[in-house]
Amino acid sequence: MSQFDVTIIGSGPGGYVSAIRCAQLGFKTAIIEKYSTLGGTCLNVGCIPSKALLSSSHHYEELQHFADHGIEVSGKVKVNLEKMIARKQAVVDQTSGGVKYLMDKNKITVFEGVGSFESATSVKVTKNDGSSEIIESKNIIIATGSKPSNLPFIKLDKERIITSTEALKLPEVPKHLVIIGGGVIGIELGQVYLRLGAQVSVVEYMDRIVPGMDSSLSKELTKVLKKQGMKFYVSHKVQSVERKGKVVTVQAEDKKGQIVSLEGDYALVSVGRRPYTDGLNAEKAGVKITDRGMVEVNDHLQTNIPNIYAIGDVVRGAMLAHKAEEEGTMVAEILAGQKPHIDYNLIPGVVYTWPEVAAVGQTEEQLKEAGVAYKAGSFPFKALGRARAGGDIDGFVKILADAKTDEVLGVHMIGARCADLIAEAVVAMEFRASAEDISRMSHAHPTFAEAIKEAALAATDNRALHV
């Protein structure tokens, strides 16, 4: 029987990063993955493939505006969806191979099969051929991730009524894609197919899209996407989803009680994700699972069983790959006797549409609800020389700072390259910078990052220079 210091169940970003950190710290480490490829949801059917399709479709969209830059393209430009999806898969395969390389490099033992508890210190690995083996481990980390959620009355056929997984490999560009749910995943995939020529309609139960973000970002993103041709039905409660042949009918009730009927050839159900613990047999180890299906953990990500930890989508908090990575690293370092910490308020959130949307810290709504006195400073991208030079003028940066201390409490941005720009805000807030601190930092000109400096100036006695 194989014996290890640490065994991780699940090889997503949280799991494989935790395995690497455990190995770096000298632990004999194993990782168990039920699928034939490593990387979990993020790498195989989430973050990476969706960004590959977003990138490809963005190139196609940019072609439509080449003439504005004095570039004339003759001949017919057309979309080859099959090649686009093949490229996406090549990116996934290469990245998955990179994770396998990292496992080998760090001498981490990889087991392919379903990992399930036999006891608090033993895990059974059931392989695809039905055979199994049991491994012993001093410590075990649950990193089994999440799966797409569904509404109880919707029957997914995964052909026309689909989840995000199927949306990454459609055989054709939809004529009309109806998306149920206006969160990050739905909006990103919606923009992919909108760019490729589909009509896209988004039905959202809340009164705005990306409802977890600052309302100003939601408002701006809605405006930009409407300009691109996307249609929105917010404050609409889906009542039924039915398929007849190639037609999918979605009926939803608006806030006045009226029924709206949408017909499309595909319906993407994107109503969030749920923790995945199916087949884990957590009860055999005595691990507590909450009513919502999450693994219950303390502030150190430790379950009620002292040698068993859990990280990522399967525990409380935002379901984000980088949050899982931080948690995986944290657990490894705790096991090594170190004292790491995570400030969950400073885990950034990103929407990879174009313009990109990114945020960290508190929203205006949260500050108002908490009764915190704050000041706000905003700066529009259209006032940036770099944005005008590139033609990416949509969006803004907004900085929220404490009214008395000037400490930055939240940074919210929508515009070109915001997915990367948000890191500056995270660094500033990790070191508890004030808006004035940021405003006094030199930012290269001309760059998109200047919008952060200008927003900080605006939050500091309304001193923005270029508006």
Tab-separated table of C-alpha atoms in Angstrom:
chain	number	residue	atom	x	y	z
A	1	MET	CA	0.000	0.000	0.000
A	2	SER	CA	1.351	3.431	-1.043
A	3	GLN	CA	1.860	5.932	1.765
A	4	PHE	CA	2.104	9.709	1.488
A	5	ASP	CA	2.427	12.773	3.671
A	6	VAL	CA	-0.220	14.660	1.688
A	7	THR	CA	-2.816	13.452	-0.811
A	8	ILE	CA	-4.910	15.891	-2.837
A	9	ILE	CA	-8.212	14.790	-4.367
A	10	GLY	CA	-8.714	16.861	-7.516
A	11	SER	CA	-6.180	18.418	-9.901
A	12	GLY	CA	-7.753	21.795	-10.654
A	13	PRO	CA	-5.866	25.060	-9.991
A	14	GLY	CA	-6.282	24.640	-6.243
A	15	GLY	CA	-5.308	20.983	-6.223
A	16	TYR	CA	-2.278	21.003	-8.486
A	17	VAL	CA	-0.869	24.246	-7.035
A	18	SER	CA	-1.277	22.811	-3.547
A	19	ALA	CA	0.510	19.651	-4.659
A	20	ILE	CA	3.430	21.657	-6.038
A	21	ARG	CA	3.731	23.742	-2.867
A	22	CYS	CA	3.548	20.612	-0.693
A	23	ALA	CA	6.344	19.028	-2.739
A	24	GLN	CA	8.434	22.203	-2.498
A	25	LEU	CA	8.076	22.024	1.281
A	26	GLY	CA	9.409	18.466	1.354
A	27	PHE	CA	6.213	16.451	1.671
A	28	LYS	CA	5.796	13.158	-0.160
A	29	THR	CA	2.775	14.145	-2.235
A	30	ALA	CA	0.102	12.420	-4.317
A	31	ILE	CA	-2.713	13.838	-6.411
A	32	ILE	CA	-5.832	12.004	-7.602
A	33	GLU	CA	-7.723	13.005	-10.761
A	34	LYS	CA	-10.794	11.216	-12.119
A	35	TYR	CA	-10.255	12.392	-15.710
A	36	SER	CA	-7.428	11.496	-18.063
A	37	THR	CA	-6.191	15.097	-18.176
A	38	LEU	CA	-5.030	17.273	-15.313
A	39	GLY	CA	-6.174	20.808	-14.600
A	40	GLY	CA	-9.766	20.380	-13.524
A	41	THR	CA	-12.693	22.503	-14.706
A	42	CYS	CA	-10.660	25.683	-15.137
A	43	LEU	CA	-8.168	24.220	-17.553
A	44	ASN	CA	-10.356	21.742	-19.427
A	45	VAL	CA	-13.870	23.222	-19.605
A	46	GLY	CA	-13.630	26.629	-17.946
A	47	CYS	CA	-11.161	29.482	-17.750
A	48	ILE	CA	-8.651	28.437	-20.397
A	49	PRO	CA	-10.903	27.201	-23.221
A	50	SER	CA	-13.340	30.088	-22.805
A	51	LYS	CA	-10.482	32.598	-22.996
A	52	ALA	CA	-9.162	30.861	-26.106
A	53	LEU	CA	-12.547	31.294	-27.800
A	54	LEU	CA	-12.843	34.862	-26.533
A	55	SER	CA	-9.431	35.622	-28.015
A	56	SER	CA	-10.227	34.042	-31.392
A	57	SER	CA	-13.601	35.766	-31.673
A	58	HIS	CA	-12.004	39.063	-30.628
A	59	HIS	CA	-9.582	38.816	-33.554
A	60	TYR	CA	-12.523	38.277	-35.888
A	61	GLU	CA	-14.375	41.258	-34.452
A	62	GLU	CA	-11.308	43.479	-34.786
A	63	LEU	CA	-11.219	42.682	-38.506
A	64	GLN	CA	-14.512	44.482	-38.886
A	65	HIS	CA	-12.823	47.698	-37.738
A	66	PHE	CA	-9.524	47.440	-39.612
A	67	ALA	CA	-10.659	50.064	-42.120
A	68	ASP	CA	-10.784	52.617	-39.283
A	69	HIS	CA	-7.026	52.088	-38.925
A	70	GLY	CA	-6.314	52.425	-42.623
A	71	ILE	CA	-6.072	48.691	-43.252
A	72	GLU	CA	-8.106	47.419	-46.160
A	73	VAL	CA	-8.771	43.691	-46.263
A	74	SER	CA	-9.952	42.408	-49.636
A	75	GLY	CA	-11.825	39.166	-50.189
A	76	LYS	CA	-14.308	37.394	-47.976
A	77	VAL	CA	-13.463	36.860	-44.329
A	78	LYS	CA	-15.374	34.007	-42.763
A	79	VAL	CA	-15.509	32.098	-39.503
A	80	ASN	CA	-14.364	28.478	-39.410
A	81	LEU	CA	-15.844	27.423	-36.080
A	82	GLU	CA	-14.405	23.914	-36.345
A	83	LYS	CA	-10.853	25.275	-36.612
A	84	MET	CA	-11.518	27.793	-33.856
A	85	ILE	CA	-12.621	25.043	-31.502
A	86	ALA	CA	-9.693	22.848	-32.585
A	87	ARG	CA	-7.316	25.683	-31.676
A	88	LYS	CA	-9.068	26.005	-28.322
A	89	GLN	CA	-8.524	22.304	-27.701
A	90	ALA	CA	-4.864	22.580	-28.688
A	91	VAL	CA	-4.411	25.339	-26.095
A	92	VAL	CA	-6.109	23.152	-23.481
A	93	ASP	CA	-3.976	20.120	-24.366
A	94	GLN	CA	-0.757	22.115	-24.221
A	95	THR	CA	-1.679	23.621	-20.866
A	96	SER	CA	-2.729	20.264	-19.433
A	97	GLY	CA	0.558	18.807	-20.608
A	98	GLY	CA	2.278	21.631	-18.759
A	99	VAL	CA	0.568	20.616	-15.521
A	100	LYS	CA	1.655	17.002	-16.060
A	101	TYR	CA	5.224	18.261	-16.569
A	102	LEU	CA	5.032	20.161	-13.283
A	103	MET	CA	3.834	17.048	-11.470
A	104	ASP	CA	6.791	15.071	-12.847
A	105	LYS	CA	9.243	17.879	-12.148
A	106	ASN	CA	8.163	18.060	-8.503
A	107	LYS	CA	8.064	14.256	-8.115
A	108	ILE	CA	4.336	14.213	-7.345
A	109	THR	CA	2.644	10.826	-7.770
A	110	VAL	CA	-0.433	11.085	-9.995
A	111	PHE	CA	-3.302	8.607	-9.656
A	112	GLU	CA	-5.977	8.506	-12.366
A	113	GLY	CA	-9.375	7.542	-11.023
A	114	VAL	CA	-12.139	8.584	-8.637
A	115	GLY	CA	-10.845	9.327	-5.160
A	116	SER	CA	-13.142	8.371	-2.286
A	117	PHE	CA	-12.579	8.117	1.442
A	118	GLU	CA	-12.207	4.767	3.144
A	119	SER	CA	-11.254	6.421	6.426
A	120	ALA	CA	-9.738	9.683	7.659
A	121	THR	CA	-6.303	8.519	6.520
A	122	SER	CA	-7.041	6.271	3.552
A	123	VAL	CA	-8.398	6.982	0.071
A	124	LYS	CA	-9.573	4.479	-2.512
A	125	VAL	CA	-8.748	5.232	-6.131
A	126	THR	CA	-11.266	3.595	-8.483
A	127	LYS	CA	-9.946	3.459	-12.025
A	128	ASN	CA	-11.881	3.554	-15.282
A	129	ASP	CA	-11.414	-0.191	-15.803
A	130	GLY	CA	-13.116	-0.881	-12.480
A	131	SER	CA	-9.956	-1.837	-10.601
A	132	SER	CA	-9.007	0.042	-7.459
A	133	GLU	CA	-6.247	0.587	-4.951
A	134	ILE	CA	-6.086	2.161	-1.536
A	135	ILE	CA	-3.471	4.721	-0.512
A	136	GLU	CA	-2.626	5.883	2.982
A	137	SER	CA	-1.966	9.533	3.747
A	138	LYS	CA	-1.193	11.507	6.907
A	139	ASN	CA	-3.028	14.525	5.513
A	140	ILE	CA	-5.691	14.808	2.823
A	141	ILE	CA	-6.834	17.888	0.908
A	142	ILE	CA	-10.243	17.895	-0.791
A	143	ALA	CA	-10.083	19.924	-4.025
A	144	THR	CA	-12.934	18.417	-6.022
A	145	GLY	CA	-14.223	21.708	-7.422
A	146	SER	CA	-17.671	22.430	-8.830
A	147	LYS	CA	-20.126	21.594	-11.597
A	148	PRO	CA	-22.651	23.780	-13.468
A	149	SER	CA	-25.911	24.324	-11.584
A	150	ASN	CA	-29.333	23.908	-13.117
A	151	LEU	CA	-32.896	24.938	-12.369
A	152	PRO	CA	-35.045	21.985	-11.218
A	153	PHE	CA	-37.573	22.267	-14.043
A	154	ILE	CA	-35.025	22.467	-16.869
A	155	LYS	CA	-34.089	19.226	-18.601
A	156	LEU	CA	-30.593	19.508	-20.018
A	157	ASP	CA	-30.194	17.479	-23.190
A	158	LYS	CA	-26.673	18.849	-23.773
A	159	GLU	CA	-27.478	19.264	-27.467
A	160	ARG	CA	-29.778	22.279	-27.661
A	161	ILE	CA	-30.345	22.945	-23.961
A	162	ILE	CA	-26.769	23.137	-22.784
A	163	THR	CA	-24.327	24.120	-20.058
A	164	SER	CA	-21.084	26.045	-20.433
A	165	THR	CA	-19.262	22.757	-21.106
A	166	GLU	CA	-21.218	22.104	-24.313
A	167	ALA	CA	-21.074	25.787	-25.281
A	168	LEU	CA	-17.307	25.404	-25.673
A	169	LYS	CA	-17.695	22.907	-28.526
A	170	LEU	CA	-20.845	23.729	-30.488
A	171	PRO	CA	-21.016	22.278	-34.013
A	172	GLU	CA	-22.282	25.573	-35.437
A	173	VAL	CA	-22.705	29.250	-34.664
A	174	PRO	CA	-26.214	29.588	-33.212
A	175	LYS	CA	-28.760	31.670	-35.032
A	176	HIS	CA	-30.243	32.753	-31.717
A	177	LEU	CA	-28.573	31.826	-28.436
A	178	VAL	CA	-30.766	32.372	-25.383
A	179	ILE	CA	-28.716	32.560	-22.208
A	180	ILE	CA	-30.370	31.901	-18.867
A	181	GLY	CA	-28.304	33.792	-16.311
A	182	GLY	CA	-26.427	37.067	-16.689
A	183	GLY	CA	-23.392	36.165	-14.610
A	184	VAL	CA	-19.762	36.062	-15.704
A	185	ILE	CA	-19.841	32.731	-17.572
A	186	GLY	CA	-23.000	33.464	-19.527
A	187	ILE	CA	-21.903	36.953	-20.546
A	188	GLU	CA	-18.459	35.796	-21.682
A	189	LEU	CA	-19.766	32.935	-23.810
A	190	GLY	CA	-22.545	35.163	-25.076
A	191	GLN	CA	-20.013	37.647	-26.409
A	192	VAL	CA	-18.081	34.861	-28.152
A	193	TYR	CA	-21.090	33.869	-30.241
A	194	LEU	CA	-22.362	37.427	-30.624
A	195	ARG	CA	-19.081	38.303	-32.343
A	196	LEU	CA	-19.395	35.294	-34.617
A	197	GLY	CA	-22.820	36.382	-35.850
A	198	ALA	CA	-25.362	34.916	-33.439
A	199	GLN	CA	-28.291	36.814	-32.024
A	200	VAL	CA	-27.830	36.658	-28.253
A	201	SER	CA	-30.505	37.232	-25.605
A	202	VAL	CA	-29.742	37.147	-21.884
A	203	VAL	CA	-32.476	36.405	-19.327
A	204	GLU	CA	-31.483	37.409	-15.791
A	205	TYR	CA	-33.523	37.019	-12.585
A	206	MET	CA	-31.823	39.958	-10.846
A	207	ASP	CA	-32.294	43.566	-11.930
A	208	ARG	CA	-28.876	43.713	-13.612
A	209	ILE	CA	-26.185	41.530	-15.144
A	210	VAL	CA	-23.036	40.535	-13.185
A	211	PRO	CA	-25.045	41.382	-10.053
A	212	GLY	CA	-22.218	40.626	-7.651
A	213	MET	CA	-20.129	43.511	-8.946
A	214	ASP	CA	-20.457	47.250	-8.355
A	215	SER	CA	-23.634	48.501	-10.033
A	216	SER	CA	-21.696	51.095	-12.039
A	217	LEU	CA	-19.754	48.295	-13.766
A	218	SER	CA	-22.965	46.403	-14.497
A	219	LYS	CA	-24.543	49.530	-15.982
A	220	GLU	CA	-21.552	50.286	-18.213
A	221	LEU	CA	-21.129	46.694	-19.378
A	222	THR	CA	-24.828	46.508	-20.241
A	223	LYS	CA	-24.550	49.726	-22.258
A	224	VAL	CA	-21.522	48.509	-24.200
A	225	LEU	CA	-22.945	45.043	-24.900
A	226	LYS	CA	-26.253	46.519	-26.025
A	227	LYS	CA	-24.293	48.688	-28.445
A	228	GLN	CA	-22.675	45.487	-29.739
A	229	GLY	CA	-26.119	43.936	-30.275
A	230	MET	CA	-26.739	41.796	-27.195
A	231	LYS	CA	-30.284	41.893	-25.782
A	232	PHE	CA	-31.132	41.783	-22.099
A	233	TYR	CA	-34.192	40.727	-20.154
A	234	VAL	CA	-33.378	41.603	-16.544
A	235	SER	CA	-35.797	41.120	-13.632
A	236	HIS	CA	-37.193	38.135	-15.531
A	237	LYS	CA	-37.918	34.799	-13.854
A	238	VAL	CA	-37.632	31.802	-16.165
A	239	GLN	CA	-40.778	29.667	-16.047
A	240	SER	CA	-40.047	26.970	-18.600
A	241	VAL	CA	-37.539	25.773	-21.192
A	242	GLU	CA	-38.865	23.440	-23.868
A	243	ARG	CA	-37.327	21.949	-26.998
A	244	LYS	CA	-39.121	20.903	-30.171
A	245	GLY	CA	-36.737	19.722	-32.844
A	246	LYS	CA	-34.197	22.477	-33.396
A	247	VAL	CA	-36.245	25.131	-31.600
A	248	VAL	CA	-35.842	25.903	-27.902
A	249	THR	CA	-38.509	28.091	-26.294
A	250	VAL	CA	-37.733	29.959	-23.088
A	251	GLN	CA	-40.623	31.533	-21.241
A	252	ALA	CA	-39.961	34.065	-18.504
A	253	GLU	CA	-42.102	36.290	-16.301
A	254	ASP	CA	-41.185	39.973	-16.076
A	255	LYS	CA	-41.599	42.134	-12.970
A	256	LYS	CA	-45.113	43.103	-14.089
A	257	GLY	CA	-46.178	39.482	-14.250
A	258	GLN	CA	-46.220	39.377	-18.042
A	259	ILE	CA	-44.874	36.299	-19.841
A	260	VAL	CA	-42.116	36.874	-22.387
A	261	SER	CA	-41.396	34.075	-24.849
A	262	LEU	CA	-38.035	33.729	-26.597
A	263	GLU	CA	-37.318	31.212	-29.343
A	264	GLY	CA	-33.785	30.187	-30.181
A	265	ASP	CA	-31.915	27.240	-31.600
A	266	TYR	CA	-29.807	26.917	-28.440
A	267	ALA	CA	-30.395	27.750	-24.772
A	268	LEU	CA	-27.384	28.053	-22.490
A	269	VAL	CA	-28.214	27.468	-18.829
A	270	SER	CA	-25.714	29.524	-16.866
A	271	VAL	CA	-27.139	29.945	-13.383
A	272	GLY	CA	-23.986	29.415	-11.365
A	273	ARG	CA	-22.069	26.419	-10.134
A	274	ARG	CA	-22.423	23.967	-7.258
A	275	PRO	CA	-19.769	22.295	-5.096
A	276	TYR	CA	-18.923	18.821	-6.348
A	277	THR	CA	-18.561	16.078	-3.761
A	278	ASP	CA	-20.332	13.257	-5.616
A	279	GLY	CA	-18.681	9.924	-4.913
A	280	LEU	CA	-16.305	11.398	-2.327
A	281	ASN	CA	-17.803	9.331	0.518
A	282	ALA	CA	-16.939	12.116	2.951
A	283	GLU	CA	-19.097	10.452	5.597
A	284	LYS	CA	-16.638	7.537	5.806
A	285	ALA	CA	-14.013	9.975	7.027
A	286	GLY	CA	-16.504	11.832	9.219
A	287	VAL	CA	-16.157	15.068	7.226
A	288	LYS	CA	-19.108	17.428	7.562
A	289	ILE	CA	-20.883	18.626	4.415
A	290	THR	CA	-23.226	21.650	4.686
A	291	ASP	CA	-26.834	21.716	3.490
A	292	ARG	CA	-25.594	23.541	0.378
A	293	GLY	CA	-23.197	20.716	-0.438
A	294	MET	CA	-20.042	22.540	0.630
A	295	VAL	CA	-17.315	21.031	2.766
A	296	GLU	CA	-17.391	22.767	6.120
A	297	VAL	CA	-14.026	24.333	7.091
A	298	ASN	CA	-12.598	26.713	9.675
A	299	ASP	CA	-10.455	29.795	9.023
A	300	HIS	CA	-7.483	27.526	8.315
A	301	LEU	CA	-9.489	25.524	5.731
A	302	GLN	CA	-9.438	22.593	8.109
A	303	THR	CA	-12.487	20.336	8.261
A	304	ASN	CA	-13.896	18.921	11.483
A	305	ILE	CA	-11.398	16.078	10.995
A	306	PRO	CA	-7.996	17.630	11.918
A	307	ASN	CA	-5.878	16.009	9.183
A	308	ILE	CA	-8.362	16.723	6.364
A	309	TYR	CA	-8.563	20.106	4.635
A	310	ALA	CA	-10.640	21.463	1.749
A	311	ILE	CA	-10.017	24.253	-0.759
A	312	GLY	CA	-11.456	25.984	-3.809
A	313	ASP	CA	-14.978	25.759	-5.179
A	314	VAL	CA	-15.936	23.029	-2.742
A	315	VAL	CA	-15.676	25.430	0.230
A	316	ARG	CA	-17.283	28.793	0.986
A	317	GLY	CA	-16.370	31.920	-0.931
A	318	ALA	CA	-16.071	32.974	-4.550
A	319	MET	CA	-15.607	30.179	-7.073
A	320	LEU	CA	-12.426	31.531	-8.645
A	321	ALA	CA	-9.336	29.668	-9.835
A	322	HIS	CA	-6.927	32.149	-8.245
A	323	LYS	CA	-8.781	31.966	-4.917
A	324	ALA	CA	-8.354	28.169	-5.033
A	325	GLU	CA	-4.633	28.556	-5.779
A	326	GLU	CA	-4.129	30.841	-2.776
A	327	GLU	CA	-6.003	28.389	-0.555
A	328	GLY	CA	-3.981	25.441	-1.859
A	329	THR	CA	-0.756	27.255	-1.069
A	330	MET	CA	-2.054	28.297	2.333
A	331	VAL	CA	-2.904	24.737	3.398
A	332	ALA	CA	0.488	23.417	2.262
A	333	GLU	CA	2.262	26.075	4.314
A	334	ILE	CA	0.055	25.457	7.363
A	335	LEU	CA	1.001	21.766	7.194
A	336	ALA	CA	4.643	22.858	7.171
A	337	GLY	CA	4.158	24.861	10.360
A	338	GLN	CA	4.128	28.267	8.694
A	339	LYS	CA	1.545	30.996	9.327
A	340	PRO	CA	0.180	32.154	5.962
A	341	HIS	CA	-2.980	34.197	5.550
A	342	ILE	CA	-5.465	35.163	2.856
A	343	ASP	CA	-7.354	38.450	2.767
A	344	TYR	CA	-10.514	37.366	0.939
A	345	ASN	CA	-11.517	40.989	0.477
A	346	LEU	CA	-8.525	41.334	-1.839
A	347	ILE	CA	-9.286	38.435	-4.182
A	348	PRO	CA	-10.037	40.223	-7.482
A	349	GLY	CA	-12.938	39.350	-9.745
A	350	VAL	CA	-12.722	39.606	-13.535
A	351	VAL	CA	-15.099	39.362	-16.500
A	352	TYR	CA	-13.113	38.621	-19.674
A	353	THR	CA	-15.437	40.313	-22.135
A	354	TRP	CA	-14.170	43.227	-24.202
A	355	PRO	CA	-14.117	45.675	-22.615
A	356	GLU	CA	-12.843	43.679	-19.662
A	357	VAL	CA	-14.347	44.184	-16.219
A	358	ALA	CA	-12.371	43.855	-12.991
A	359	ALA	CA	-12.832	44.714	-9.344
A	360	VAL	CA	-11.316	44.255	-5.915
A	361	GLY	CA	-12.451	45.258	-2.452
A	362	GLN	CA	-15.790	46.736	-1.489
A	363	THR	CA	-18.506	47.984	-3.831
A	364	GLU	CA	-20.392	51.230	-3.256
A	365	GLU	CA	-23.466	49.191	-2.337
A	366	GLN	CA	-21.530	47.287	0.325
A	367	LEU	CA	-20.041	50.449	1.812
A	368	LYS	CA	-23.447	52.122	1.975
A	369	GLU	CA	-24.983	49.072	3.611
A	370	ALA	CA	-22.182	48.980	6.194
A	371	GLY	CA	-22.532	52.701	6.885
A	372	VAL	CA	-18.937	53.448	5.909
A	373	ALA	CA	-18.234	57.052	4.966
A	374	TYR	CA	-16.349	57.028	1.670
A	375	LYS	CA	-15.384	59.175	-1.289
A	376	ALA	CA	-15.276	58.141	-4.915
A	377	GLY	CA	-13.142	59.171	-7.864
A	378	SER	CA	-13.678	58.086	-11.472
A	379	PHE	CA	-11.815	58.581	-14.716
A	380	PRO	CA	-13.094	57.658	-18.201
A	381	PHE	CA	-10.929	55.722	-20.639
A	382	LYS	CA	-11.970	58.038	-23.471
A	383	ALA	CA	-9.892	60.768	-21.809
A	384	LEU	CA	-6.721	58.664	-22.154
A	385	GLY	CA	-4.396	59.295	-25.074
A	386	ARG	CA	-3.478	55.598	-25.215
A	387	ALA	CA	-7.134	54.553	-25.355
A	388	ARG	CA	-7.913	56.975	-28.162
A	389	ALA	CA	-4.822	55.867	-30.092
A	390	GLY	CA	-5.956	52.246	-29.929
A	391	GLY	CA	-9.660	52.901	-30.350
A	392	ASP	CA	-10.596	51.328	-27.008
A	393	ILE	CA	-12.416	54.231	-25.375
A	394	ASP	CA	-15.243	52.446	-23.517
A	395	GLY	CA	-15.175	52.261	-19.732
A	396	PHE	CA	-13.691	53.900	-16.672
A	397	VAL	CA	-11.772	53.311	-13.440
A	398	LYS	CA	-13.424	54.096	-10.113
A	399	ILE	CA	-11.624	54.232	-6.783
A	400	LEU	CA	-13.433	54.216	-3.444
A	401	ALA	CA	-11.510	55.528	-0.450
A	402	ASP	CA	-12.268	56.054	3.233
A	403	ALA	CA	-13.578	59.571	3.756
A	404	LYS	CA	-11.335	60.160	6.791
A	405	THR	CA	-8.181	58.095	6.280
A	406	ASP	CA	-8.120	58.077	2.452
A	407	GLU	CA	-7.332	54.312	2.528
A	408	VAL	CA	-8.441	52.623	-0.687
A	409	LEU	CA	-11.479	50.425	0.033
A	410	GLY	CA	-12.393	49.294	-3.463
A	411	VAL	CA	-11.294	49.628	-7.079
A	412	HIS	CA	-13.727	48.973	-9.937
A	413	MET	CA	-12.833	49.190	-13.600
A	414	ILE	CA	-14.195	48.401	-17.026
A	415	GLY	CA	-12.140	48.909	-20.150
A	416	ALA	CA	-9.268	47.586	-22.219
A	417	ARG	CA	-6.798	45.369	-20.316
A	418	CYS	CA	-8.543	45.736	-16.959
A	419	ALA	CA	-7.974	42.049	-16.217
A	420	ASP	CA	-4.280	42.895	-15.936
A	421	LEU	CA	-4.621	46.427	-14.550
A	422	ILE	CA	-6.522	45.220	-11.480
A	423	ALA	CA	-3.285	43.738	-10.103
A	424	GLU	CA	-2.021	47.257	-9.391
A	425	ALA	CA	-5.072	47.854	-7.226
A	426	VAL	CA	-4.552	44.563	-5.378
A	427	VAL	CA	-0.934	45.467	-4.615
A	428	ALA	CA	-1.943	48.920	-3.395
A	429	MET	CA	-4.662	47.560	-1.142
A	430	GLU	CA	-2.457	44.761	0.235
A	431	PHE	CA	-0.159	47.504	1.513
A	432	ARG	CA	-3.139	49.618	2.652
A	433	ALA	CA	-2.322	52.459	0.298
A	434	SER	CA	-4.296	55.675	0.274
A	435	ALA	CA	-5.757	57.192	-2.869
A	436	GLU	CA	-3.098	59.879	-2.578
A	437	ASP	CA	-0.355	57.226	-2.463
A	438	ILE	CA	-1.515	55.936	-5.850
A	439	SER	CA	-1.931	59.436	-7.238
A	440	ARG	CA	1.718	60.223	-6.454
A	441	MET	CA	3.074	57.125	-8.224
A	442	SER	CA	4.505	57.752	-11.660
A	443	HIS	CA	2.584	55.962	-14.396
A	444	ALA	CA	4.123	55.677	-17.853
A	445	HIS	CA	2.541	57.788	-20.578
A	446	PRO	CA	0.698	56.920	-22.712
A	447	THR	CA	-0.776	53.829	-21.040
A	448	PHE	CA	-4.137	52.475	-19.935
A	449	ALA	CA	-2.764	52.346	-16.378
A	450	GLU	CA	-2.847	56.141	-16.222
A	451	ALA	CA	-6.606	55.819	-15.655
A	452	ILE	CA	-5.843	54.375	-12.207
A	453	LYS	CA	-3.651	57.341	-11.286
A	454	GLU	CA	-6.261	59.777	-12.572
A	455	ALA	CA	-9.066	58.027	-10.662
A	456	ALA	CA	-6.925	58.246	-7.523
A	457	LEU	CA	-6.442	61.958	-8.168
A	458	ALA	CA	-10.197	62.314	-8.603
A	459	ALA	CA	-10.760	60.576	-5.262
A	460	THR	CA	-8.201	62.903	-3.656
A	461	ASP	CA	-10.009	66.247	-3.555
A	462	ASN	CA	-11.255	65.920	-7.145
A	463	ARG	CA	-7.806	66.559	-8.622
A	464	ALA	CA	-7.999	64.561	-11.865
A	465	LEU	CA	-5.834	66.319	-14.459
A	466	HIS	CA	-7.223	65.224	-17.815
A	467	VAL	CA	-10.986	65.695	-17.462
